[in-house]
mmCIF file of N, CA and C in Angstrom:
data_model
loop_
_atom_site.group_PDB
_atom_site.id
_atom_site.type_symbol
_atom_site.label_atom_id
_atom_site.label_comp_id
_atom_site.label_asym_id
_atom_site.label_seq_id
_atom_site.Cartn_x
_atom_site.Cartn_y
_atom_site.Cartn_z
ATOM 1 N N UNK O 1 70.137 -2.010 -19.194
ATOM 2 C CA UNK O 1 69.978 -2.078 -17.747
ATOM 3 C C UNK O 1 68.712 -1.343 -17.305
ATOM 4 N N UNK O 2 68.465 -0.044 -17.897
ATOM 5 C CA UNK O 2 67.366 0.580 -17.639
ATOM 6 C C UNK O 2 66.408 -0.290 -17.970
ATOM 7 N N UNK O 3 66.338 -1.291 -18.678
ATOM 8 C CA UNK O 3 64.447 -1.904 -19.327
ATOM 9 C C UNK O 3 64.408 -2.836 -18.159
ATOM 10 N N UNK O 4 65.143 -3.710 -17.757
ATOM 11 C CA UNK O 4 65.573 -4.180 -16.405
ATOM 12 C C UNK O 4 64.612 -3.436 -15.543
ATOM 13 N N UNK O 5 65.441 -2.577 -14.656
ATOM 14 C CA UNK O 5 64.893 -1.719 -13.515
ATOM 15 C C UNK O 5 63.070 -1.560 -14.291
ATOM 16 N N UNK O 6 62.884 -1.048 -15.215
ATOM 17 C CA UNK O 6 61.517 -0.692 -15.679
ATOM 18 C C UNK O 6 60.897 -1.766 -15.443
ATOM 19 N N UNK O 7 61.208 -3.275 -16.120
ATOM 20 C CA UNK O 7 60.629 -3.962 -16.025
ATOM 21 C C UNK O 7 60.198 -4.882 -14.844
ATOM 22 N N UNK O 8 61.047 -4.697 -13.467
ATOM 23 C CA UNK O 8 60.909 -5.315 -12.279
ATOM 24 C C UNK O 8 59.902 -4.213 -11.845
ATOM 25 N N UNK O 9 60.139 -2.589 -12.251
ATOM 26 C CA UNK O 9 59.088 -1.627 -11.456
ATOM 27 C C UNK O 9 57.852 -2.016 -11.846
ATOM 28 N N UNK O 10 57.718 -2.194 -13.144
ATOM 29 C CA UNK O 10 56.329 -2.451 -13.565
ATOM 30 C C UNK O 10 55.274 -4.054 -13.015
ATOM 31 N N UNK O 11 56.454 -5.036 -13.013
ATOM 32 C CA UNK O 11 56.473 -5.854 -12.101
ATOM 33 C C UNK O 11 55.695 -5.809 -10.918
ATOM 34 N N UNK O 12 56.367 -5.108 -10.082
ATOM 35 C CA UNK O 12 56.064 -4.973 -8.736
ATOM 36 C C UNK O 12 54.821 -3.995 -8.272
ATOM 37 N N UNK O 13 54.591 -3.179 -9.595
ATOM 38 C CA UNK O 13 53.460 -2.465 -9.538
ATOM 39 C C UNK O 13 52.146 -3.416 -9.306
ATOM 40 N N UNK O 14 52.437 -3.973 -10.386
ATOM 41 C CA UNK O 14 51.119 -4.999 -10.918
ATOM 42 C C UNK O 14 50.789 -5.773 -9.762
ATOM 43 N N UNK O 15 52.135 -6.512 -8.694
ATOM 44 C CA UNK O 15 52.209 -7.191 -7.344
ATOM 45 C C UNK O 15 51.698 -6.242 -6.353
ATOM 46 N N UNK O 16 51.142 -4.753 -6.529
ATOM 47 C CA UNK O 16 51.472 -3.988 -5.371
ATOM 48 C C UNK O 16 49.640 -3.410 -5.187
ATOM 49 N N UNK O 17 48.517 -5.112 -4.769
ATOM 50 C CA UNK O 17 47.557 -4.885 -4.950
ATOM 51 C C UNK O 17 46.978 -5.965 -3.616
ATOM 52 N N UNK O 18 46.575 -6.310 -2.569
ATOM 53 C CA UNK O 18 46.287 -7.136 -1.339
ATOM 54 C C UNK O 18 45.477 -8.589 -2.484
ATOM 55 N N UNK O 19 44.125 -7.595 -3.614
ATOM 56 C CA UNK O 19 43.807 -8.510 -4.034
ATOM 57 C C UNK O 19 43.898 -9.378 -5.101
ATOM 58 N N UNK O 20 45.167 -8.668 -5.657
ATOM 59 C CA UNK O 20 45.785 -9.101 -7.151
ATOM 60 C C UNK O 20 47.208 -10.035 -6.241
ATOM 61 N N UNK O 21 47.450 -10.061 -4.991
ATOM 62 C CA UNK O 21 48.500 -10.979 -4.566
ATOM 63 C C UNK O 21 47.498 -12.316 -3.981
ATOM 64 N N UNK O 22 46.429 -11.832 -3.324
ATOM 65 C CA UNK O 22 45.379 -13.064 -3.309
ATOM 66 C C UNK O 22 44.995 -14.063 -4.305
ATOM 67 N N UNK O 23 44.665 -13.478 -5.505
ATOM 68 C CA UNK O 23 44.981 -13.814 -6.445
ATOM 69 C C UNK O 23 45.381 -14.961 -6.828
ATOM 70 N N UNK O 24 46.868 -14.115 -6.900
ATOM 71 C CA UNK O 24 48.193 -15.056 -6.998
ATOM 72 C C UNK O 24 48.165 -16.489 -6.588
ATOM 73 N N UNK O 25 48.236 -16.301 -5.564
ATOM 74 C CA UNK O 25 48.010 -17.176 -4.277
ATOM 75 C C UNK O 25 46.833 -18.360 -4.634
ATOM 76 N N UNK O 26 46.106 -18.074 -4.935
ATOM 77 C CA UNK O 26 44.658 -19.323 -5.521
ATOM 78 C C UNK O 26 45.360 -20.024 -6.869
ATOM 79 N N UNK O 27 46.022 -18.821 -7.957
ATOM 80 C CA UNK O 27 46.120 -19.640 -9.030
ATOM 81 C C UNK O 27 47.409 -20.424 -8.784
ATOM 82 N N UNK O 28 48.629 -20.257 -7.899
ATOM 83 C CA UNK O 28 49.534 -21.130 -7.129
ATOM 84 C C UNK O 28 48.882 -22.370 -6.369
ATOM 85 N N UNK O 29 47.220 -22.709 -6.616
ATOM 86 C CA UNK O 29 47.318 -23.898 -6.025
ATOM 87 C C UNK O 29 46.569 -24.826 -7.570
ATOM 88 N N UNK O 30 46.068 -23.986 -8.471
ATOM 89 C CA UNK O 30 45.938 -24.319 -10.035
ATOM 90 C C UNK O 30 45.213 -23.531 -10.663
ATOM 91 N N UNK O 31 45.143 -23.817 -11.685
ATOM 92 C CA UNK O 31 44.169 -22.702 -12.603
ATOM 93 C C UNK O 31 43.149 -22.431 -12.221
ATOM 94 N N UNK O 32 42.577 -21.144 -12.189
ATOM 95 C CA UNK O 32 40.851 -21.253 -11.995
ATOM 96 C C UNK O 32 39.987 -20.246 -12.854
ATOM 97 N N UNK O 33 38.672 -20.344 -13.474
ATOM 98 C CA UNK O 33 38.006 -19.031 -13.642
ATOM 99 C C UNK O 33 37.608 -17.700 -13.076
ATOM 100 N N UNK O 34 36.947 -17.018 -13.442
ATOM 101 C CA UNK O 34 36.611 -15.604 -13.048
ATOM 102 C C UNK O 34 35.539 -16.012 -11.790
ATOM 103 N N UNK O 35 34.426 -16.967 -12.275
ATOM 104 C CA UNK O 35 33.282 -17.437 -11.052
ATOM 105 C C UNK O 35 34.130 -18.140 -9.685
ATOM 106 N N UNK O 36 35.064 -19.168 -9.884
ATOM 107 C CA UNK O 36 35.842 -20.023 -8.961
ATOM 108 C C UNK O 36 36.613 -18.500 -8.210
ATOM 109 N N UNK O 37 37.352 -18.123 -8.887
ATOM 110 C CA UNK O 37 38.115 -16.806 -8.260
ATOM 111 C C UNK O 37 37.051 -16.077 -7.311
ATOM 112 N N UNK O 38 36.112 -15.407 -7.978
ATOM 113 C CA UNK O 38 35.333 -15.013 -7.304
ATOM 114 C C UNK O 38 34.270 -15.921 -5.946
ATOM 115 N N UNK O 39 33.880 -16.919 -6.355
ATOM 116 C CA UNK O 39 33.792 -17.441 -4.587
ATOM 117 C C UNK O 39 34.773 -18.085 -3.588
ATOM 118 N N UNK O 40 36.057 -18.033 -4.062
ATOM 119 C CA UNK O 40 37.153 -18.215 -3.025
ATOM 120 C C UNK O 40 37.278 -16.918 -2.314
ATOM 121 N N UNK O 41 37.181 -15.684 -3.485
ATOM 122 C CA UNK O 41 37.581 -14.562 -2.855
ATOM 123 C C UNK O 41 36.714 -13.681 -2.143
ATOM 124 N N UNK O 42 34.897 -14.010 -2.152
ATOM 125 C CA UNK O 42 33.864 -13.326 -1.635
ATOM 126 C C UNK O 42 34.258 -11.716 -1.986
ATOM 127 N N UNK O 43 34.639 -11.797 -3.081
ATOM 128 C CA UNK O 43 34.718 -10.927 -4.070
ATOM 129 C C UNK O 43 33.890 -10.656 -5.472
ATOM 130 N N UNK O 44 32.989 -9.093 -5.237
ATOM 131 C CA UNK O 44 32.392 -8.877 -7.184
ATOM 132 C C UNK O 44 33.217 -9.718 -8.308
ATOM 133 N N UNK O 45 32.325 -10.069 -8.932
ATOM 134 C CA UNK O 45 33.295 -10.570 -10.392
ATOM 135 C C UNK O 45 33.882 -9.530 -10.895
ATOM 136 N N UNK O 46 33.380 -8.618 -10.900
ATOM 137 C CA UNK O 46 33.751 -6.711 -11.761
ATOM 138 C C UNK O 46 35.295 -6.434 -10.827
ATOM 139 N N UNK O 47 35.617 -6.821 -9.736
ATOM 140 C CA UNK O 47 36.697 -6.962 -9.208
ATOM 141 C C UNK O 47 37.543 -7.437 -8.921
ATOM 142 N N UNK O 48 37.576 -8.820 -9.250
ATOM 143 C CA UNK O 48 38.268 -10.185 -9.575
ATOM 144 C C UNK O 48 38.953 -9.861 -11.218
ATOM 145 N N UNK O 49 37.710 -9.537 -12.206
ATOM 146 C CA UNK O 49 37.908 -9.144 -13.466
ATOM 147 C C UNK O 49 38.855 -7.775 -13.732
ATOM 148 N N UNK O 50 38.821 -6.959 -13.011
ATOM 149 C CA UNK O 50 39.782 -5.493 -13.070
ATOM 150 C C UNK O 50 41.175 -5.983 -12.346
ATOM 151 N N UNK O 51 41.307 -6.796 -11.930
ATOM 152 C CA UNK O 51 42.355 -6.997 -11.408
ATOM 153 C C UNK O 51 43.208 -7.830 -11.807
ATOM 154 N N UNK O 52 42.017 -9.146 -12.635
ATOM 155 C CA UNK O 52 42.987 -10.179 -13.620
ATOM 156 C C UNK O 52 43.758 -9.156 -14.212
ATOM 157 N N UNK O 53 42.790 -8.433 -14.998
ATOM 158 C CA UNK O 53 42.744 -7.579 -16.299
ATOM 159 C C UNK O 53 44.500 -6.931 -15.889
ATOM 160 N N UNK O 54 44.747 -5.990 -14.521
ATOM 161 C CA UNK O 54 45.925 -5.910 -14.398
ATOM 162 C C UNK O 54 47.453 -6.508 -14.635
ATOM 163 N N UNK O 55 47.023 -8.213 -14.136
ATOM 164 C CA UNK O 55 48.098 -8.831 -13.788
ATOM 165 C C UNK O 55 48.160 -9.902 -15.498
ATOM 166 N N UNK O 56 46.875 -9.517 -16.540
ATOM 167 C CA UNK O 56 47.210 -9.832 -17.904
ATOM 168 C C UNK O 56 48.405 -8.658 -18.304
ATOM 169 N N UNK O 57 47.792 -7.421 -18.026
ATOM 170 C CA UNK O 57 48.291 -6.839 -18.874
ATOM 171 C C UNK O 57 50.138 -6.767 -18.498
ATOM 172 N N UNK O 58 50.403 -7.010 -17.500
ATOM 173 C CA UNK O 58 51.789 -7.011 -17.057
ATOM 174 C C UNK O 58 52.332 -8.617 -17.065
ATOM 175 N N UNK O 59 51.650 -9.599 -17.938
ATOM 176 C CA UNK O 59 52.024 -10.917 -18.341
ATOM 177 C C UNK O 59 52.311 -11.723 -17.260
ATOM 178 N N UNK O 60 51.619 -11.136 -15.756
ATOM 179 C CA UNK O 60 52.036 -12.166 -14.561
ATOM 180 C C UNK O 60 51.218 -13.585 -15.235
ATOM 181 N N UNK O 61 49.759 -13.451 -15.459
ATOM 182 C CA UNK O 61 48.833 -14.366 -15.523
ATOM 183 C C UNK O 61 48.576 -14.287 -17.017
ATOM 184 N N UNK O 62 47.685 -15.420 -17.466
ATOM 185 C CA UNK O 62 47.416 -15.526 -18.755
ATOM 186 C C UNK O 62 46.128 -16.386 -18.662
ATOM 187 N N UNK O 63 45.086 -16.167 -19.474
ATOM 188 C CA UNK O 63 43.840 -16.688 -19.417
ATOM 189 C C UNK O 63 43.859 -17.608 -20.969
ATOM 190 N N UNK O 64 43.132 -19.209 -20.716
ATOM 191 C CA UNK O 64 42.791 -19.871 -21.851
ATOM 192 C C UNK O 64 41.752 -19.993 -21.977
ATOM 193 N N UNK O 65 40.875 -20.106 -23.045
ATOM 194 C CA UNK O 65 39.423 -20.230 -23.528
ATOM 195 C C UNK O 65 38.873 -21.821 -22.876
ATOM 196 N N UNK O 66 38.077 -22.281 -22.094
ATOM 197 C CA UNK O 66 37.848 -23.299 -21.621
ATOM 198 C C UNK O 66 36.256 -23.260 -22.046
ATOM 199 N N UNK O 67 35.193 -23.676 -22.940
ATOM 200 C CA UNK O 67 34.079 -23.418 -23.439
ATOM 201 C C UNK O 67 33.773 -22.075 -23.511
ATOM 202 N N UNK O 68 32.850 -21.294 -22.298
ATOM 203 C CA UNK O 68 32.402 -20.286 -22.390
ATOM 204 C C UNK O 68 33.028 -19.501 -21.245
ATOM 205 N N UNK O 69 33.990 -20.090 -20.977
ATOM 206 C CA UNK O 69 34.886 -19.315 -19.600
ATOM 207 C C UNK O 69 36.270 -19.733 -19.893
ATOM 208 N N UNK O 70 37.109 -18.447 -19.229
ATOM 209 C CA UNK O 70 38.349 -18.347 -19.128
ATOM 210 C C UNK O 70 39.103 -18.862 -18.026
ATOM 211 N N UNK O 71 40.075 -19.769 -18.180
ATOM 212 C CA UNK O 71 40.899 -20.209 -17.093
ATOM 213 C C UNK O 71 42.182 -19.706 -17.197
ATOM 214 N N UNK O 72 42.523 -18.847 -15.632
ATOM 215 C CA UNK O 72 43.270 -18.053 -15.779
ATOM 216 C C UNK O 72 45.066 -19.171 -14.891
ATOM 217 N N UNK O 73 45.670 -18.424 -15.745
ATOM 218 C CA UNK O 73 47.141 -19.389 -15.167
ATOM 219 C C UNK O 73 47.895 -18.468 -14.926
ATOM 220 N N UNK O 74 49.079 -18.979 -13.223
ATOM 221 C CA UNK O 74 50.413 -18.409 -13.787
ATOM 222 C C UNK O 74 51.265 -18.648 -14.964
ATOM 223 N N UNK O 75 51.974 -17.255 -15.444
ATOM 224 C CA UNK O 75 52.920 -17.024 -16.725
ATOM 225 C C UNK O 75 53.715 -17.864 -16.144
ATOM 226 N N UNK O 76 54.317 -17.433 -15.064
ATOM 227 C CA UNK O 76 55.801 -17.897 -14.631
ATOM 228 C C UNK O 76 55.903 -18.811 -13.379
ATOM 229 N N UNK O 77 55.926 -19.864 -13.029
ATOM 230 C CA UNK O 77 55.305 -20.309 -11.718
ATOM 231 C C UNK O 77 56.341 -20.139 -10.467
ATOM 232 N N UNK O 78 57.764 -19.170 -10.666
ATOM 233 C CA UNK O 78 58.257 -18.197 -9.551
ATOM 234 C C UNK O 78 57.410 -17.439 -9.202
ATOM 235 N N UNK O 79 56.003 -16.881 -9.908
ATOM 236 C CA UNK O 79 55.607 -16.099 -9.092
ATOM 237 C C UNK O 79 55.488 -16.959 -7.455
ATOM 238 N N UNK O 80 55.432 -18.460 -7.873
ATOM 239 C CA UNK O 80 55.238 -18.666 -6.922
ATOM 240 C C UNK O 80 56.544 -18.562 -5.638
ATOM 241 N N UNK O 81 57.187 -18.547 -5.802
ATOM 242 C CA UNK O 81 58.714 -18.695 -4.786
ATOM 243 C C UNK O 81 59.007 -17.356 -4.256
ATOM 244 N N UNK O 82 58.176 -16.297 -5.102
ATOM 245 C CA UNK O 82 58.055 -15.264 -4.971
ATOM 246 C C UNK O 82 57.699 -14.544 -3.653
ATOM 247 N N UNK O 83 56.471 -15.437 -3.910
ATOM 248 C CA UNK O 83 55.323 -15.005 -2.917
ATOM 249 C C UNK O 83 55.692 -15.994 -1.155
ATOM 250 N N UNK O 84 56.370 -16.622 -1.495
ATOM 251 C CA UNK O 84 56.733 -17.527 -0.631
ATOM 252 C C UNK O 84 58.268 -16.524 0.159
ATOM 253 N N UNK O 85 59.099 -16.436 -0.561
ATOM 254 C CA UNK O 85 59.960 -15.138 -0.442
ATOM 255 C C UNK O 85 59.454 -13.895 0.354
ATOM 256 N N UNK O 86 58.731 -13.804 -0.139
ATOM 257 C CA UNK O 86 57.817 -12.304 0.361
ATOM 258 C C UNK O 86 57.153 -12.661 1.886
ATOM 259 N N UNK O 87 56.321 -14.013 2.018
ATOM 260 C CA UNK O 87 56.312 -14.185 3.658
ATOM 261 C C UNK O 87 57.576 -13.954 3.940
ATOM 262 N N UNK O 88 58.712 -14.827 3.780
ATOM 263 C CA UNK O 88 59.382 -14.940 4.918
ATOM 264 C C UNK O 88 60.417 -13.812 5.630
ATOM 265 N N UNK O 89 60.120 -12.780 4.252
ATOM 266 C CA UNK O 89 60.578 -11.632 4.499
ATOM 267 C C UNK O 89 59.535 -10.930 5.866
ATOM 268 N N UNK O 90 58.747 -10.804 5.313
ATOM 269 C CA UNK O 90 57.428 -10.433 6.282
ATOM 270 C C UNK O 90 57.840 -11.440 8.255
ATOM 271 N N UNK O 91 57.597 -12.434 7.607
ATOM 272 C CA UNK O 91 58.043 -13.442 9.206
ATOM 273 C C UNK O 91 59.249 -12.776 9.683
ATOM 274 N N UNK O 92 60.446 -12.481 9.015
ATOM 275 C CA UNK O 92 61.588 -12.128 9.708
ATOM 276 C C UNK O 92 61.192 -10.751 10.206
ATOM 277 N N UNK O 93 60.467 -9.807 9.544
ATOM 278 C CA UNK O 93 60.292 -8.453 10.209
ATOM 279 C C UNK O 93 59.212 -8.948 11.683
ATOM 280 N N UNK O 94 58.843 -9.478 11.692
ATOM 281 C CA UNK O 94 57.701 -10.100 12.569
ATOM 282 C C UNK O 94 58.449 -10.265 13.847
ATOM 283 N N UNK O 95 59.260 -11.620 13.214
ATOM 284 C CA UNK O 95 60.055 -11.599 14.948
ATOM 285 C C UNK O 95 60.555 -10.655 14.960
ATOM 286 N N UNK O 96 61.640 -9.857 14.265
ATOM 287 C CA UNK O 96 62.390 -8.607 14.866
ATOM 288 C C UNK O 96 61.645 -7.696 15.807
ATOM 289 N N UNK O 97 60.492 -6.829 15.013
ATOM 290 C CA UNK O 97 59.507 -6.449 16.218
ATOM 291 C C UNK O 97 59.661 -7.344 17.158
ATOM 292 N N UNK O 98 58.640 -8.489 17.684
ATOM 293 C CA UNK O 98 58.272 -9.053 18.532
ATOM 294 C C UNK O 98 59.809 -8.968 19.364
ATOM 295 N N UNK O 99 60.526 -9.345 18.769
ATOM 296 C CA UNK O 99 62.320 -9.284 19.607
ATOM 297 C C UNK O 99 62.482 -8.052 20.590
ATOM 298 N N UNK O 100 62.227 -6.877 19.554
ATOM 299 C CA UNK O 100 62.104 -5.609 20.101
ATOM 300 C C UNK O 100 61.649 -5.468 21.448
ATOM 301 N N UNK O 101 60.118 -5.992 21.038
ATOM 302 C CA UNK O 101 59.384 -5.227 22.255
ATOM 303 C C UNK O 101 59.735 -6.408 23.347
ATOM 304 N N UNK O 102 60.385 -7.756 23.088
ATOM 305 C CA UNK O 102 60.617 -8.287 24.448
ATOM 306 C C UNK O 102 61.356 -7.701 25.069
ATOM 307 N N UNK O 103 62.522 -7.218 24.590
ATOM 308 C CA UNK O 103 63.498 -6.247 25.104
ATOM 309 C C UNK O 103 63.247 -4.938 25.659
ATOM 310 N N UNK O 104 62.453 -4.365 24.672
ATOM 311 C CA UNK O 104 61.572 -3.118 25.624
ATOM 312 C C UNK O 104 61.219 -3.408 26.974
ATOM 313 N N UNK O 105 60.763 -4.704 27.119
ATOM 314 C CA UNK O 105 59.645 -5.009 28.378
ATOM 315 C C UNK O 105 60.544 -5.566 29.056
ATOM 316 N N UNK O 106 61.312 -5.995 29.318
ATOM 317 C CA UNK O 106 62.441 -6.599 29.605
ATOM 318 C C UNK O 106 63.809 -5.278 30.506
ATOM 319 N N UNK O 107 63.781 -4.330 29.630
ATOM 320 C CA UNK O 107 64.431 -3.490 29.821
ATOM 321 C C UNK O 107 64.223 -3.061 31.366
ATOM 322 N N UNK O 108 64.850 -2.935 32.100
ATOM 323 C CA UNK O 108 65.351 -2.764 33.574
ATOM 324 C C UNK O 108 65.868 -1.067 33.866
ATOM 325 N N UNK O 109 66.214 -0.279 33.168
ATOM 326 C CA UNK O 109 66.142 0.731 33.257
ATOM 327 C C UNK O 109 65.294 1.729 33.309
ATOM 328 N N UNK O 110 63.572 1.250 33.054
ATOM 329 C CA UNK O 110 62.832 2.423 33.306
ATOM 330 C C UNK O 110 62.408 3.003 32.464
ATOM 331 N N UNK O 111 62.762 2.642 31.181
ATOM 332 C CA UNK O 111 62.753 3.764 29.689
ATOM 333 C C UNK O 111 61.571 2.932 29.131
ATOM 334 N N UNK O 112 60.272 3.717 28.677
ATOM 335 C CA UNK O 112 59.499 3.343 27.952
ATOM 336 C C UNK O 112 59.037 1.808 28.249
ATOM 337 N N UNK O 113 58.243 1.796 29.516
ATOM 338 C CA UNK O 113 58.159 0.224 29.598
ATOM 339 C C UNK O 113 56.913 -0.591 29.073
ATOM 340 N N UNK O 114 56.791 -1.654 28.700
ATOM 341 C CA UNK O 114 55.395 -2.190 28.420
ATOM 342 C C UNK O 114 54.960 -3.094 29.174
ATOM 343 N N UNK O 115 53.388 -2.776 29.663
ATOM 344 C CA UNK O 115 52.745 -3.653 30.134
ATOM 345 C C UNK O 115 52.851 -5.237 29.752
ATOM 346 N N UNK O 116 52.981 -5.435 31.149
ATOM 347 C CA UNK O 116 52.717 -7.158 30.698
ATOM 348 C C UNK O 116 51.155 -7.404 30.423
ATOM 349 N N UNK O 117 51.076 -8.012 29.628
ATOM 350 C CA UNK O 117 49.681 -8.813 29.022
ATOM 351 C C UNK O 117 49.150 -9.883 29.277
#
């Protein structure tokens, strides 16, 4: 059970990067190299490359020899459902706020009110 827990932490480490989930996200629409990665991402190659380098070493992604360049793939393609998961988690906190503060503003008692916009 413990290699479990280790292995989702280590997991989520490797996920716990804005540009290693960007990433993600490009090779969820197909494989690409280090140059392709890098002008989707208007990102250094030296930083595209430190970051594959991450999500190799935690077996999210995996790179194949394509002539003189590497094409990098998802391991598992839940990462993609994953990441899809992960918005809608994000969307539901979204409206809740937004819910919030209608109610804040809304609120008729006087307590902490917000400008209308």
């Amino acid at each position: 059970m413990e290699e479990l827990q280790q292995f989702k932490a280590d997991f989520f480490k490797a996920l716990a990067h804005p540009l290693r989930i960007r990433i993600l996200e490009l090779l969820a629409e197909g494989d690409k190299n280090v140059n392709e990665l890098q002008a989707l991402l208007g990102s250094e190659g030296s930083a595209v490359s430190q970051q594959l380098a991450v999500l190799r070493n935690q077996n999210v992604v995996y790179g194949t020899k394509d002539g003189n360049k590497v094409k990098y793939s998802l391991r598992d393609p839940m990462v993609i459902e994953l990441l899809a998961i992960a918005r809608e988690i994000f969307n539901n906190h979204l409206i809740n706020a937004i819910s919030m503060l209608d109610r804040l503003k809304d609120d008729g008692d006087g307590a902490e009110k917000i400008p209308n916009q």
